[in-house]
mmCIF file of C-alpha atoms in Angstrom:
data_model
loop_
_atom_site.group_PDB
_atom_site.id
_atom_site.type_symbol
_atom_site.label_atom_id
_atom_site.label_comp_id
_atom_site.label_asym_id
_atom_site.label_seq_id
_atom_site.Cartn_x
_atom_site.Cartn_y
_atom_site.Cartn_z
ATOM 1 C CA ASN A 1 -39.796 53.926 121.646
ATOM 2 C CA ALA A 2 -39.731 55.150 118.555
ATOM 3 C CA GLY A 3 -36.362 56.036 118.505
ATOM 4 C CA VAL A 4 -35.295 58.338 115.472
ATOM 5 C CA THR A 5 -37.564 58.799 112.870
ATOM 6 C CA GLN A 6 -37.195 61.150 109.745
ATOM 7 C CA THR A 7 -39.622 62.433 107.030
ATOM 8 C CA PRO A 8 -40.111 61.810 104.174
ATOM 9 C CA LYS A 9 -38.796 58.465 103.588
ATOM 10 C CA PHE A 10 -38.436 59.784 99.741
ATOM 11 C CA GLN A 11 -38.718 63.091 98.339
ATOM 12 C CA VAL A 12 -37.811 64.771 94.460
ATOM 13 C CA LEU A 13 -37.246 68.524 94.436
ATOM 14 C CA LYS A 14 -36.346 70.187 90.977
ATOM 15 C CA THR A 15 -33.789 72.480 90.768
ATOM 16 C CA GLY A 16 -34.425 76.015 93.170
ATOM 17 C CA GLN A 17 -37.032 74.432 95.118
ATOM 18 C CA SER A 18 -36.806 74.318 99.144
ATOM 19 C CA MET A 19 -37.794 71.363 101.944
ATOM 20 C CA THR A 20 -37.750 70.375 105.102
ATOM 21 C CA LEU A 21 -36.624 67.064 106.101
ATOM 22 C CA GLN A 22 -37.709 66.069 109.198
ATOM 23 C CA CYS A 23 -36.221 64.648 112.653
ATOM 24 C CA ALA A 24 -37.417 63.610 115.869
ATOM 25 C CA GLN A 25 -35.404 61.487 118.875
ATOM 26 C CA ASP A 26 -38.031 60.241 121.810
ATOM 27 C CA MET A 27 -34.681 59.160 124.063
ATOM 28 C CA ASN A 28 -34.076 62.397 125.298
ATOM 29 C CA HIS A 29 -30.534 62.982 123.531
ATOM 30 C CA GLU A 30 -28.520 65.821 123.956
ATOM 31 C CA TYR A 31 -26.672 65.245 120.214
ATOM 32 C CA MET A 32 -28.207 64.974 117.185
ATOM 33 C CA SER A 33 -26.802 65.577 113.319
ATOM 34 C CA TRP A 34 -27.169 64.752 109.520
ATOM 35 C CA TYR A 35 -24.870 63.059 107.364
ATOM 36 C CA ARG A 36 -25.074 62.533 103.664
ATOM 37 C CA GLN A 37 -24.005 59.573 102.730
ATOM 38 C CA ASP A 38 -23.039 59.457 98.360
ATOM 39 C CA PRO A 39 -21.353 56.534 96.520
ATOM 40 C CA GLY A 40 -17.636 56.219 96.818
ATOM 41 C CA MET A 41 -18.123 59.634 99.439
ATOM 42 C CA GLY A 42 -19.049 57.314 102.583
ATOM 43 C CA LEU A 43 -20.867 59.468 105.411
ATOM 44 C CA ARG A 44 -19.694 63.049 105.283
ATOM 45 C CA LEU A 45 -21.662 65.639 108.293
ATOM 46 C CA ILE A 46 -23.304 68.167 108.011
ATOM 47 C CA HIS A 47 -24.437 70.075 110.902
ATOM 48 C CA TYR A 48 -24.513 69.057 114.622
ATOM 49 C CA SER A 49 -26.070 70.291 118.042
ATOM 50 C CA VAL A 50 -24.973 69.460 121.385
ATOM 51 C CA GLY A 51 -27.974 70.658 122.793
ATOM 52 C CA ALA A 52 -31.452 72.953 121.809
ATOM 53 C CA GLY A 53 -30.235 75.811 120.843
ATOM 54 C CA ILE A 54 -26.834 75.212 120.154
ATOM 55 C CA THR A 55 -25.952 74.088 116.952
ATOM 56 C CA ASP A 56 -22.517 73.686 114.718
ATOM 57 C CA GLN A 57 -21.275 73.347 111.147
ATOM 58 C CA GLY A 58 -19.280 69.841 110.099
ATOM 59 C CA GLU A 59 -17.970 68.296 106.926
ATOM 60 C CA VAL A 60 -20.139 69.941 104.260
ATOM 61 C CA PRO A 61 -22.587 72.436 105.674
ATOM 62 C CA ASN A 62 -22.856 74.302 102.022
ATOM 63 C CA GLY A 63 -26.221 74.526 101.139
ATOM 64 C CA TYR A 64 -27.900 73.154 104.503
ATOM 65 C CA ASN A 65 -29.309 75.162 107.272
ATOM 66 C CA VAL A 66 -30.168 73.897 110.413
ATOM 67 C CA SER A 67 -32.301 74.933 113.576
ATOM 68 C CA ARG A 68 -32.842 73.009 117.411
ATOM 69 C CA SER A 69 -35.174 74.681 119.408
ATOM 70 C CA THR A 70 -36.346 71.080 121.257
ATOM 71 C CA THR A 71 -34.471 68.167 122.140
ATOM 72 C CA GLU A 72 -36.389 66.266 120.478
ATOM 73 C CA ASP A 73 -36.489 67.486 116.705
ATOM 74 C CA PHE A 74 -33.446 69.229 114.225
ATOM 75 C CA PRO A 75 -34.885 69.972 110.703
ATOM 76 C CA LEU A 76 -32.739 69.971 108.141
ATOM 77 C CA ARG A 77 -33.300 72.828 105.061
ATOM 78 C CA LEU A 78 -32.113 72.989 102.032
ATOM 79 C CA LEU A 79 -33.157 76.538 101.193
ATOM 80 C CA SER A 80 -32.536 76.452 97.308
ATOM 81 C CA ALA A 81 -31.673 72.470 95.869
ATOM 82 C CA ALA A 82 -29.152 72.174 93.680
ATOM 83 C CA PRO A 83 -28.581 68.623 91.722
ATOM 84 C CA SER A 84 -25.229 68.252 93.831
ATOM 85 C CA GLN A 85 -27.811 67.787 96.864
ATOM 86 C CA THR A 86 -29.112 64.215 95.594
ATOM 87 C CA SER A 87 -28.479 61.471 98.154
ATOM 88 C CA VAL A 88 -29.682 59.819 101.070
ATOM 89 C CA TYR A 89 -29.573 61.888 104.423
ATOM 90 C CA PHE A 90 -29.595 60.361 107.463
ATOM 91 C CA CYS A 91 -29.963 61.811 111.625
ATOM 92 C CA ALA A 92 -29.036 60.674 114.476
ATOM 93 C CA SER A 93 -28.777 61.167 118.142
ATOM 94 C CA GLY A 94 -26.492 60.021 121.542
ATOM 95 C CA PRO A 95 -25.845 60.959 124.496
ATOM 96 C CA ASN A 96 -22.117 62.984 124.226
ATOM 97 C CA GLY A 97 -20.256 60.314 123.462
ATOM 98 C CA GLU A 98 -21.613 57.597 123.117
ATOM 99 C CA LYS A 99 -23.287 54.856 120.755
ATOM 100 C CA LEU A 100 -25.010 56.942 117.965
ATOM 101 C CA PHE A 101 -28.139 55.561 116.043
ATOM 102 C CA PHE A 102 -29.388 56.892 113.084
ATOM 103 C CA GLY A 103 -32.484 57.140 111.495
ATOM 104 C CA SER A 104 -33.757 54.961 108.704
ATOM 105 C CA GLY A 105 -32.748 57.739 105.305
ATOM 106 C CA THR A 106 -34.632 60.302 102.875
ATOM 107 C CA GLN A 107 -33.470 59.705 99.516
ATOM 108 C CA LEU A 108 -33.246 62.664 97.935
ATOM 109 C CA SER A 109 -33.205 63.531 94.518
ATOM 110 C CA VAL A 110 -32.989 66.748 92.517
ATOM 111 C CA LEU A 111 -33.597 66.767 88.872
ATOM 112 C CA LYS B 1 -7.649 66.436 107.967
ATOM 113 C CA GLN B 2 -8.857 62.859 109.370
ATOM 114 C CA GLU B 3 -8.884 59.870 107.060
ATOM 115 C CA VAL B 4 -10.408 56.799 107.756
ATOM 116 C CA THR B 5 -9.602 53.696 105.478
ATOM 117 C CA GLN B 6 -11.101 50.348 105.775
ATOM 118 C CA ILE B 7 -10.110 46.871 103.805
ATOM 119 C CA PRO B 8 -10.941 45.170 102.418
ATOM 120 C CA ALA B 9 -13.646 46.676 100.311
ATOM 121 C CA ALA B 10 -15.230 43.414 99.795
ATOM 122 C CA LEU B 11 -15.412 40.158 101.443
ATOM 123 C CA SER B 12 -16.926 36.903 100.717
ATOM 124 C CA VAL B 13 -16.944 34.577 102.763
ATOM 125 C CA PRO B 14 -18.220 30.338 103.470
ATOM 126 C CA GLU B 15 -20.595 29.509 106.885
ATOM 127 C CA GLY B 16 -19.033 29.229 110.054
ATOM 128 C CA GLU B 17 -15.636 31.002 109.328
ATOM 129 C CA ASN B 18 -14.392 33.336 111.567
ATOM 130 C CA LEU B 19 -13.148 36.678 110.199
ATOM 131 C CA VAL B 20 -11.741 40.005 110.297
ATOM 132 C CA LEU B 21 -12.490 43.447 109.561
ATOM 133 C CA ASN B 22 -10.067 46.783 109.485
ATOM 134 C CA CYS B 23 -10.513 50.109 109.851
ATOM 135 C CA SER B 24 -7.160 52.084 110.061
ATOM 136 C CA PHE B 25 -7.459 55.715 110.836
ATOM 137 C CA THR B 26 -4.767 59.014 110.272
ATOM 138 C CA ASP B 27 -4.171 60.876 113.585
ATOM 139 C CA SER B 28 -4.206 59.242 116.914
ATOM 140 C CA ALA B 29 -5.738 61.879 118.568
ATOM 141 C CA ILE B 30 -9.020 60.479 118.592
ATOM 142 C CA TYR B 31 -11.937 60.377 121.084
ATOM 143 C CA ASN B 32 -13.588 56.614 120.059
ATOM 144 C CA LEU B 33 -13.995 54.645 118.034
ATOM 145 C CA GLN B 34 -17.664 52.921 116.467
ATOM 146 C CA TRP B 35 -18.342 50.075 114.504
ATOM 147 C CA PHE B 36 -21.444 49.736 112.649
ATOM 148 C CA ARG B 37 -23.670 48.163 110.432
ATOM 149 C CA GLN B 38 -26.381 48.452 107.094
ATOM 150 C CA ASP B 39 -28.109 46.487 105.795
ATOM 151 C CA PRO B 40 -29.573 47.567 102.262
ATOM 152 C CA GLY B 41 -31.524 50.690 102.202
ATOM 153 C CA LYS B 42 -31.546 51.064 105.986
ATOM 154 C CA GLY B 43 -29.733 53.251 108.672
ATOM 155 C CA LEU B 44 -27.542 52.684 110.347
ATOM 156 C CA THR B 45 -27.018 50.262 113.728
ATOM 157 C CA SER B 46 -24.040 50.948 116.544
ATOM 158 C CA LEU B 47 -22.832 47.676 117.118
ATOM 159 C CA LEU B 48 -19.651 48.913 119.383
ATOM 160 C CA LEU B 49 -18.685 51.897 120.466
ATOM 161 C CA ILE B 50 -14.487 51.735 122.057
ATOM 162 C CA GLN B 51 -13.434 54.780 124.369
ATOM 163 C CA SER B 52 -9.865 56.605 123.861
ATOM 164 C CA SER B 53 -8.676 54.773 126.434
ATOM 165 C CA GLN B 54 -9.977 50.957 126.646
ATOM 166 C CA ARG B 55 -8.763 48.670 124.483
ATOM 167 C CA GLU B 56 -11.519 46.391 122.862
ATOM 168 C CA GLN B 57 -14.590 45.993 123.352
ATOM 169 C CA THR B 58 -16.748 42.583 122.936
ATOM 170 C CA SER B 59 -20.820 41.607 122.495
ATOM 171 C CA GLY B 60 -21.721 38.446 121.677
ATOM 172 C CA ARG B 61 -19.661 36.905 118.713
ATOM 173 C CA LEU B 62 -18.419 40.323 118.291
ATOM 174 C CA ASN B 63 -14.944 41.592 119.023
ATOM 175 C CA ALA B 64 -13.848 45.801 118.203
ATOM 176 C CA SER B 65 -10.059 45.753 119.176
ATOM 177 C CA LEU B 66 -8.593 49.269 119.369
ATOM 178 C CA ASP B 67 -4.514 49.770 119.208
ATOM 179 C CA LYS B 68 -4.720 54.580 118.879
ATOM 180 C CA SER B 69 -0.634 54.503 118.615
ATOM 181 C CA SER B 70 -0.943 52.671 115.239
ATOM 182 C CA GLY B 71 -3.913 54.075 114.300
ATOM 183 C CA ARG B 72 -5.696 50.748 114.180
ATOM 184 C CA SER B 73 -8.979 48.540 114.693
ATOM 185 C CA THR B 74 -9.962 45.610 113.604
ATOM 186 C CA LEU B 75 -13.829 44.356 114.332
ATOM 187 C CA TYR B 76 -13.290 40.273 114.505
ATOM 188 C CA ILE B 77 -16.288 38.995 113.165
ATOM 189 C CA ALA B 78 -17.634 33.887 115.642
ATOM 190 C CA ALA B 79 -19.019 31.604 113.466
ATOM 191 C CA SER B 80 -19.856 34.157 110.421
ATOM 192 C CA GLN B 81 -23.486 33.248 109.442
ATOM 193 C CA PRO B 82 -25.146 34.808 106.624
ATOM 194 C CA GLY B 83 -27.340 36.505 108.898
ATOM 195 C CA ASP B 84 -24.436 38.234 109.230
ATOM 196 C CA SER B 85 -24.367 39.881 105.708
ATOM 197 C CA ALA B 86 -24.651 43.622 105.680
ATOM 198 C CA THR B 87 -21.926 46.414 104.590
ATOM 199 C CA TYR B 88 -19.567 47.482 107.722
ATOM 200 C CA LEU B 89 -18.663 50.432 109.072
ATOM 201 C CA CYS B 90 -16.100 52.344 111.371
ATOM 202 C CA ALA B 91 -16.469 55.877 112.633
ATOM 203 C CA ASP B 92 -14.205 57.477 114.945
ATOM 204 C CA GLY B 93 -15.465 60.403 116.850
ATOM 205 C CA ASN B 94 -12.613 63.280 115.832
ATOM 206 C CA ASN B 95 -14.545 66.086 118.784
ATOM 207 C CA ASN B 96 -13.393 67.094 122.989
ATOM 208 C CA ALA B 97 -17.180 65.011 123.006
ATOM 209 C CA GLY B 98 -16.153 63.082 120.285
ATOM 210 C CA ASN B 99 -19.583 62.906 118.386
ATOM 211 C CA MET B 100 -18.168 64.625 115.442
ATOM 212 C CA LEU B 101 -17.927 61.010 113.310
ATOM 213 C CA THR B 102 -15.446 60.717 110.083
ATOM 214 C CA PHE B 103 -16.485 57.361 108.596
ATOM 215 C CA GLY B 104 -14.741 54.810 106.492
ATOM 216 C CA GLY B 105 -15.719 53.326 103.379
ATOM 217 C CA GLY B 106 -16.965 50.328 105.082
ATOM 218 C CA THR B 107 -16.649 46.622 104.263
ATOM 219 C CA ARG B 108 -19.727 44.596 102.516
ATOM 220 C CA LEU B 109 -19.546 41.099 103.760
ATOM 221 C CA MET B 110 -21.526 38.239 101.915
ATOM 222 C CA VAL B 111 -21.744 34.799 104.037
ATOM 223 C CA LYS B 112 -22.650 32.364 101.938
ATOM 224 C CA PRO B 113 -24.366 29.215 103.375
#
């Protein structure tokens, strides 16, 4: 089992560029989510999905888009990157209401 | 808005000690509470999950308790080892399915040989 796979592991963007962070899970989990982790701010929920075709906003959704066309994939799109989006991004999945499984993270720097 | 606090922020102990990590939350209407471990540069690994109807969960040398009325959870680590050195985070699930987690800031643990 690969678990939760995130790509890329590292990315450097210029302000205004767009990109997609990929997340895939092979455990047939209904729930998937994206968090960002910042020093002094902890982990904060960006967007989440409770099943294919269903997404909702978390605590800090501005500047990010998501879609969930399949159970396995939950990409996070940055439409126009800003320095404030420099962070470590984690994707997580799990059965609803059960333990979450996290990916290894994507370290993003926006210059 | 739910707030989750972890004290202390950092802890250094000699190998073999039993220790307790604390987690407090402001809204007692939680669905579940989860303890995670994070190693430097890595993702999070779920250690224990306590549903709101439960009082504690155990896994090996780890025991987590939940007291909703006082808004507190503790993670007890028995006979600590250098391999336990990591950051420990608690998070409460605060929607109907317990999926939307609010994280504490973490406790950075170092166990010295």
